[in-house]
Coordinates of C-alpha atoms and ligand atoms in Angstrom, one line a residue:
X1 CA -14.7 20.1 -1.1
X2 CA -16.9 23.2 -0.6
X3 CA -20.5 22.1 0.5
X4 CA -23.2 22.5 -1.8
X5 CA -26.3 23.5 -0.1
X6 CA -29.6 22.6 -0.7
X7 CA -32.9 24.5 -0.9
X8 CA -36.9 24.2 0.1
X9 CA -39.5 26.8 1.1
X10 CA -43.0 26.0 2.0
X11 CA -46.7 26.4 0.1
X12 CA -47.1 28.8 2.9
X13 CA -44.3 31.2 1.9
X14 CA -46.3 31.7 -0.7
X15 CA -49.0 33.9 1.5
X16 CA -51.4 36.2 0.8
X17 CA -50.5 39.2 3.2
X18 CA -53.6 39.1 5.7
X19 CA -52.4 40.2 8.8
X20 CA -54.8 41.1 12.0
X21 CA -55.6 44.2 10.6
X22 CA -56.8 43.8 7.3
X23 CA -57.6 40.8 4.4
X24 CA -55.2 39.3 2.1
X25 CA -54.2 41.5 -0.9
X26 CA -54.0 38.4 -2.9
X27 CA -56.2 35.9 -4.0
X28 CA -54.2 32.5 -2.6
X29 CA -52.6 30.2 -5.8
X30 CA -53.2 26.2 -6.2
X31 CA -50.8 24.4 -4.6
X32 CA -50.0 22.9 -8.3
X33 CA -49.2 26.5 -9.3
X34 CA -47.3 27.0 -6.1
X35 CA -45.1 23.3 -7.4
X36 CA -44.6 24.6 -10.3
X37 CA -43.1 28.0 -9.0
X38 CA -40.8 25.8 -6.8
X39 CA -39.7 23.7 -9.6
X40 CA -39.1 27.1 -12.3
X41 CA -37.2 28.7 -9.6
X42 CA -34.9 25.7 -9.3
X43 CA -35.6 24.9 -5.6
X44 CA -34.9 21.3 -4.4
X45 CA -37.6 20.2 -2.2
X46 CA -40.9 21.3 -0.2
X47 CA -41.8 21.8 3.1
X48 CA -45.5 20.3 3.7
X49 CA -47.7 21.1 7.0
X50 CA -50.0 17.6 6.9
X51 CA -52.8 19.9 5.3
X52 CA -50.5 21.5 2.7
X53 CA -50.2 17.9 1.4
X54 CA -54.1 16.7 2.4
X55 CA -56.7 20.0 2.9
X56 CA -59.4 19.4 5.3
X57 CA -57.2 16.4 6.8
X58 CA -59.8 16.0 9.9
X59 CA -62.4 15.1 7.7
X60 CA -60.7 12.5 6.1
X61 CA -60.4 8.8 6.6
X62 CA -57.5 7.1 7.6
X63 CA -57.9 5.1 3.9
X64 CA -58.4 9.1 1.7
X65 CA -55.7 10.5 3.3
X66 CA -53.2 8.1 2.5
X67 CA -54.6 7.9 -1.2
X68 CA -54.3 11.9 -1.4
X69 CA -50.7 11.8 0.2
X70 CA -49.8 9.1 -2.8
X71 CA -51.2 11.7 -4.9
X72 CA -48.7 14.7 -3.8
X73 CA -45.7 12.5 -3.8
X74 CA -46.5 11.3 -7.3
X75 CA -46.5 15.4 -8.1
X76 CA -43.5 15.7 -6.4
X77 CA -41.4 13.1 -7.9
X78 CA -42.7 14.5 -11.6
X79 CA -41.6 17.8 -10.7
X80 CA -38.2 16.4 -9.3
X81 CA -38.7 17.4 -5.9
X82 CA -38.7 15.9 -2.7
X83 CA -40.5 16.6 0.7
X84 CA -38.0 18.0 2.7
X85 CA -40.4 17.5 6.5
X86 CA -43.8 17.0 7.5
X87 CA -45.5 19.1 10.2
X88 CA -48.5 18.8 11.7
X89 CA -50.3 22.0 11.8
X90 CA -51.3 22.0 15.6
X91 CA -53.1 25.2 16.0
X92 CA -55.9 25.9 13.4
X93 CA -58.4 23.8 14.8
X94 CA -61.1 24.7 17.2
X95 CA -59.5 21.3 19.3
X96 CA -56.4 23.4 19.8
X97 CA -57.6 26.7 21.2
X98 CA -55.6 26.0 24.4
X99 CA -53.3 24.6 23.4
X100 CA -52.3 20.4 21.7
X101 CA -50.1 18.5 23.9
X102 CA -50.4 20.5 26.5
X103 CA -54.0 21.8 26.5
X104 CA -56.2 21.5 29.6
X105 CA -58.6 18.9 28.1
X106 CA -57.6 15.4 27.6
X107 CA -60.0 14.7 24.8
X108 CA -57.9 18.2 22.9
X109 CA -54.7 16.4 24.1
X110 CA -55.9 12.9 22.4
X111 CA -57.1 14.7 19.3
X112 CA -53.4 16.1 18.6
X113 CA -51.3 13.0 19.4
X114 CA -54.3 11.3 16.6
X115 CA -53.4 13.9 14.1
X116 CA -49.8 13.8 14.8
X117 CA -49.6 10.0 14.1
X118 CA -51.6 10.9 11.3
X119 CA -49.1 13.7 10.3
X120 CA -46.3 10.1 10.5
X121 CA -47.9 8.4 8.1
X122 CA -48.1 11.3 5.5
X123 CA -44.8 11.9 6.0
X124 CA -44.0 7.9 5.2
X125 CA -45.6 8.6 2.0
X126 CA -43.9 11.4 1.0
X127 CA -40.8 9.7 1.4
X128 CA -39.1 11.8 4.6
X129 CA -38.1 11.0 8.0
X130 CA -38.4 14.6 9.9
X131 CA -41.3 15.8 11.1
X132 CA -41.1 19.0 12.3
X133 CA -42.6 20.3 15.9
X134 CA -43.4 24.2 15.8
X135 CA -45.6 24.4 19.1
X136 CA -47.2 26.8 18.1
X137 CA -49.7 27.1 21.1
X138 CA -47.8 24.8 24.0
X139 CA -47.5 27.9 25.9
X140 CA -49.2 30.1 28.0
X141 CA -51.5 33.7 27.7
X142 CA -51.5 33.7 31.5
X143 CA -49.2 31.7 34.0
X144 CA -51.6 30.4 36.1
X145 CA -53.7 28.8 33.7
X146 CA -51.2 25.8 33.4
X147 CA -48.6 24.3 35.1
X148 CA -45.4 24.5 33.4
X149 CA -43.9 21.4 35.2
X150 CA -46.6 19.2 34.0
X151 CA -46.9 20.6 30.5
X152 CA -43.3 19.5 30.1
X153 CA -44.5 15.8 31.1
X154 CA -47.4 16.1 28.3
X155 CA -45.0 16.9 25.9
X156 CA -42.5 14.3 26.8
X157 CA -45.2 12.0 26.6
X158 CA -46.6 13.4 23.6
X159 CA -43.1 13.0 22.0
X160 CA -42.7 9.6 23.2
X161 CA -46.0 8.2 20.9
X162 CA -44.6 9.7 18.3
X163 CA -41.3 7.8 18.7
X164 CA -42.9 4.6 19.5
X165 CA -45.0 4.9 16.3
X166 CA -42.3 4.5 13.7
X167 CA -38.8 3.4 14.6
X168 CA -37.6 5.7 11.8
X169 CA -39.2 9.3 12.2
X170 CA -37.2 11.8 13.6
X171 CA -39.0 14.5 15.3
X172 CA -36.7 18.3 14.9
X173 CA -38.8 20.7 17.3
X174 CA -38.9 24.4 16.4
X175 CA -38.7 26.8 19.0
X176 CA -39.7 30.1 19.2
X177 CA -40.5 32.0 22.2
X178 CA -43.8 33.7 21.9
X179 CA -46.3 34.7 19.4
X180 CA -49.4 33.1 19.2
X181 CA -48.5 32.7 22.9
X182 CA -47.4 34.9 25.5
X183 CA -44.6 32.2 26.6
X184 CA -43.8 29.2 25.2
X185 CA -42.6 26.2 26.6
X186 CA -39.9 25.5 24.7
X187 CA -38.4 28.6 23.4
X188 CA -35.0 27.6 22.6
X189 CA -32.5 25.3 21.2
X190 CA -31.3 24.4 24.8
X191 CA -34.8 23.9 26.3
X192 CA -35.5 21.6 22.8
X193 CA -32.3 19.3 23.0
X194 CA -33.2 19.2 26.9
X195 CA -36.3 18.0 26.8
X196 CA -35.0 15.5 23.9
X197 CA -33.0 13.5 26.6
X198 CA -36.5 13.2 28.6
X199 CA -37.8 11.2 26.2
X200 CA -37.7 7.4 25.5
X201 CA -35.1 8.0 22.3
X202 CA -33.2 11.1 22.6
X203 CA -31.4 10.4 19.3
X204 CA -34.4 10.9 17.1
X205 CA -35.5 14.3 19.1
X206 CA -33.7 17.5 17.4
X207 CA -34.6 20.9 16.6
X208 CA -34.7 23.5 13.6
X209 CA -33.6 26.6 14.1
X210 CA -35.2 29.5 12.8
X211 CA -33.5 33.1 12.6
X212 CA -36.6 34.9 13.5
X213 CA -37.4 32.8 16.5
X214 CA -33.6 33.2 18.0
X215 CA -33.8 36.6 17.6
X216 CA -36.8 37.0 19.3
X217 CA -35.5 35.5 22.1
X218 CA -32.6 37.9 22.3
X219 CA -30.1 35.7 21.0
X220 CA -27.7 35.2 17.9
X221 CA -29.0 33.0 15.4
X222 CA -25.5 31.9 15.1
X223 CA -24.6 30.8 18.1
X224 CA -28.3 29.0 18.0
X225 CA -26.6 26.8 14.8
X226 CA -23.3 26.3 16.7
X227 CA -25.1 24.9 19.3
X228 CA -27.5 22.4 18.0
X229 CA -24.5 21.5 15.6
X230 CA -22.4 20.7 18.2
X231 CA -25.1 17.8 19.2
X232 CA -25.0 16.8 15.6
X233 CA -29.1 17.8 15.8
X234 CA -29.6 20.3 13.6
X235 CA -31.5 18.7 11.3
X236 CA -33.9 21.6 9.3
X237 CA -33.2 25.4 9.1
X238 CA -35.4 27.9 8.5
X239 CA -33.6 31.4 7.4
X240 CA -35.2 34.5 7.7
X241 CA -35.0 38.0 9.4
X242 CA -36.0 40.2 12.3
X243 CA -36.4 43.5 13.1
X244 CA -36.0 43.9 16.5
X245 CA -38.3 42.2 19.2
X246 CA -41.2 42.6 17.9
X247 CA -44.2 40.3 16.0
X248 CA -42.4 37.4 14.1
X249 CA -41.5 39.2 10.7
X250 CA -40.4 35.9 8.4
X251 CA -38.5 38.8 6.2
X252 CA -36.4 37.7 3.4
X253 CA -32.7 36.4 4.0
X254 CA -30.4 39.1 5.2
X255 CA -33.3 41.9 4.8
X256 CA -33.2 43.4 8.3
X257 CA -29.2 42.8 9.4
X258 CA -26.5 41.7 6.7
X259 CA -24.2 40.9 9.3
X260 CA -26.7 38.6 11.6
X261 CA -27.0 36.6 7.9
X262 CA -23.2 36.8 7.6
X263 CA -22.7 35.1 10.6
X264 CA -25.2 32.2 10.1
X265 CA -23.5 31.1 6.7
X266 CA -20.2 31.2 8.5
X267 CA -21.7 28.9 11.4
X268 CA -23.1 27.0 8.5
X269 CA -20.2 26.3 6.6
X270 CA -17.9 25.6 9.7
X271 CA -20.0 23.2 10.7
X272 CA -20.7 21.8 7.5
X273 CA -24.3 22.2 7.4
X274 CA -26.0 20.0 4.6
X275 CA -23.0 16.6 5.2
X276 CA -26.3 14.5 6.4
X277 CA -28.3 15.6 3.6
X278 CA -29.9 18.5 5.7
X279 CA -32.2 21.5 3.8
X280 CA -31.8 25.1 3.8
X281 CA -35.4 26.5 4.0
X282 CA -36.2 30.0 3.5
X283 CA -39.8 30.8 6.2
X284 CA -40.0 34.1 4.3
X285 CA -43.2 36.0 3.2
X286 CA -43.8 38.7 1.0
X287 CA -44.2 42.0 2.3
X288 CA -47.9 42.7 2.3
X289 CA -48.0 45.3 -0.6
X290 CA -46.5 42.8 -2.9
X291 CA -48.2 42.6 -6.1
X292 CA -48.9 39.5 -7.4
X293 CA -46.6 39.7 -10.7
X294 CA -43.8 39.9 -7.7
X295 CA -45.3 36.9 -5.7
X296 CA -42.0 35.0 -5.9
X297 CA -39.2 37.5 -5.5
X298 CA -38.5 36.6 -1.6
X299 CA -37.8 33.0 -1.8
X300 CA -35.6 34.1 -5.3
X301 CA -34.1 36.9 -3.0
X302 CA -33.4 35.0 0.1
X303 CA -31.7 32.1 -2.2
X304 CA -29.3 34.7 -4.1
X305 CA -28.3 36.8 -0.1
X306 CA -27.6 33.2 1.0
X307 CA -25.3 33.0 -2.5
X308 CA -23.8 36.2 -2.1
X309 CA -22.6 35.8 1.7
X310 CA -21.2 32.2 0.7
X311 CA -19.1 33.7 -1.2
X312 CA -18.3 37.1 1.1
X313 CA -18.0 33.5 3.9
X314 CA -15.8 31.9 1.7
X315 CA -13.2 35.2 0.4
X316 CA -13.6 36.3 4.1
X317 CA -9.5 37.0 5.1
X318 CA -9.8 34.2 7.6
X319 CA -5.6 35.0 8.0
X320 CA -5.6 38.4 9.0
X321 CA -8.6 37.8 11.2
X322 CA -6.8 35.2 12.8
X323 CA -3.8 38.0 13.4
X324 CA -5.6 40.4 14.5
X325 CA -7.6 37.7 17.1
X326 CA -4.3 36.7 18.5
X327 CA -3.3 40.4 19.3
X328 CA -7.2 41.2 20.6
X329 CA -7.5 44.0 18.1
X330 CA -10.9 43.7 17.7
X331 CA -11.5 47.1 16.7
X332 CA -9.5 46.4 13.3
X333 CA -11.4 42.8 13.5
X334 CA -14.9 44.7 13.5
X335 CA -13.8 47.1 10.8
X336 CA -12.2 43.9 8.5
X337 CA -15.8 42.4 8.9
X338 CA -17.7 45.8 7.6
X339 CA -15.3 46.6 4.7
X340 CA -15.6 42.8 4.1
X341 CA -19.3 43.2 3.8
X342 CA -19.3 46.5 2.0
X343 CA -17.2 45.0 -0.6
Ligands
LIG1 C1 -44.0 30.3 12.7 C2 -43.3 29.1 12.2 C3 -43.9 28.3 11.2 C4 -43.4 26.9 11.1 C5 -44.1 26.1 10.1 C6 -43.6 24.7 10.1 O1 -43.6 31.1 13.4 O2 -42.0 29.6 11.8 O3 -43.9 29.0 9.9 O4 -42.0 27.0 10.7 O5 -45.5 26.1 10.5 O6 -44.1 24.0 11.2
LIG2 MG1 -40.4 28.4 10.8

């Protein structure tokens, strides 16, 4: 049986286009109007940073935010949707300018393993078991301001009280390799799945893969997916493109290099992405001229690429590839994948 996949974007991929250099160019929607943009565009779940789901968490008791995370679920389920992960968004607060886990001051460090046991119980409510690690700002601007041996041990241990927490979550870290930082700490799949097996239950530590991210750290965002599926821990995906090495684009599906996307719906479907009940996410954002009347067409875009190369994946002369492997033509083999593409 052919898989059938699965799809969730986030209330952020519905941005407003500020970059460094300028303001937004549009005036940011409700996250009800953003719900009901998911649920018209026939998406199947949502993404949720623990302030996409309670605003102003750090203000909050213990007691509010669990009433307000009732609250989103019960919008949820009446929409039909489901909450795909929970995050917790490490990296806006003044607690976090150097960094959460790993920052240089242990009352900074103590205020992010809080939120993130905080982030646990939102995601309990909402009715998912993933919670997502993009460390953002576990990393360094300059290498002597930390020591990269013992920011690996503050992570671990980090990772380890959210394990202890809830016998159930599963935390899938997102690497990326710089941007807000210079270097990150974990930067890959491989440095992800190795520091899983530091911790005290390497089962529940995965990773999501993001295009973007791989390609930033030179790498093939297919081989990225091969990897972490050959672990069975590639548990959350997050499709995009990249231009090149330079700042993290988020560009819609198969925007920059059709053949990069090609090759991640291949690794997809040979690994049968989606059998444990795993998401295809699309961190896209619109381009910053977007008008609003075109707010949506990204996530609608990357969903119909992702369509369109299942089906170039799927008609793709798997045969004469296969001939032309076993007599190392791969000249013909490159110009059977262009033609293929070119339709
Ligand atoms: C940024 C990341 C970011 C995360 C999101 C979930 O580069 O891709 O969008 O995926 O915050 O934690
Ligand atoms: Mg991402």
């Amino acid at each position: 049986m052919p898989q059938k996949y699965k799809f969730c974007f986030g209330p952020w991929n519905i941005s407003e286009g500020a970059d460094p250099y300028g303001p937004p160019p549009r005036a940011p929607k409700t996250f009800d109007w953003k719900l009901e943009a998911m649920k018209n565009l026939g998406f199947d779940a949502m993404m949720f940073h623990d302030d996409d789901a309670v605003p102003d968490i750090d203000t909050k008791s213990p007691k509010q935010i669990l009433a307000e995370a009732k609250e989103v679920k019960k919008k949820l389920s009446d929409a039909g949707l489901v909450a795909e992960m929970v995050a917790p968004r490490l990296w806006f607060s003044p607690n976090t300018i150097d960094g959460a886990y790993t920052s240089n001051n242990p009352a900074h460090r103590q205020y992010a393993i809080d939120r993130s046991l905080r982030c646990i119980e939102i995601a309990k409510v909402l009715g998912t078991d993933v919670i997502v690690l993009w460390l953002a700002r576990e990393g360094t601007y300059m290498r002597e301001s930390k020591s990269g041996r013992q920011s690996i041990d503050l992570l671990v241990s980090a990772f380890d009280k959210m394990l202890g927490a809830d016998k159930k979550i599963r935390l899938a870290i997102e690497p990326k390799p710089n941007e807000p930082m210079d270097h990150a700490y974990i930067p890959t799949i491989g440095h992800a799945l190795a520091v899983a097996h530091l911790t005290r239950d390497p089962k529940r530590v995965g990773c999501v893969i993001e295009s973007a991210h791989a390609i930033l750290a030179g790498l093939d965002p297919a081989d990225e997916i091969d990897f972490a599926m050959s672990f069975n821990k590639l548990w959350s995906l997050h499709l995009n493109a990249q231009n090149g090495l330079k700042f993290d684009q988020d560009k819609p599906f198969g925007s920059a290099n059709l053949r990069v996307a090609f090759n991640q719906v291949r690794a997809l479907e040979r690994n049968h992405y989606g059998s444990d009940g795993q998401f295809v996410c699309f961190d896209v954002h619109p381009f910053r001229t977007t008008k609003e009347e075109h707010w949506l067409a990204h996530l609608d875009n990357s969903r119909k690429t992702f369509l369109r190369l299942l089906e170039k994946s799927r008609s793709f002369d798997e045969k004469r590839a296969k001939a032309l492997i076993s007599d190392r033509d791969y000249q013909a083999l490159d110009q059977l994948v262009i033609e293929h593409l070119l339709g």
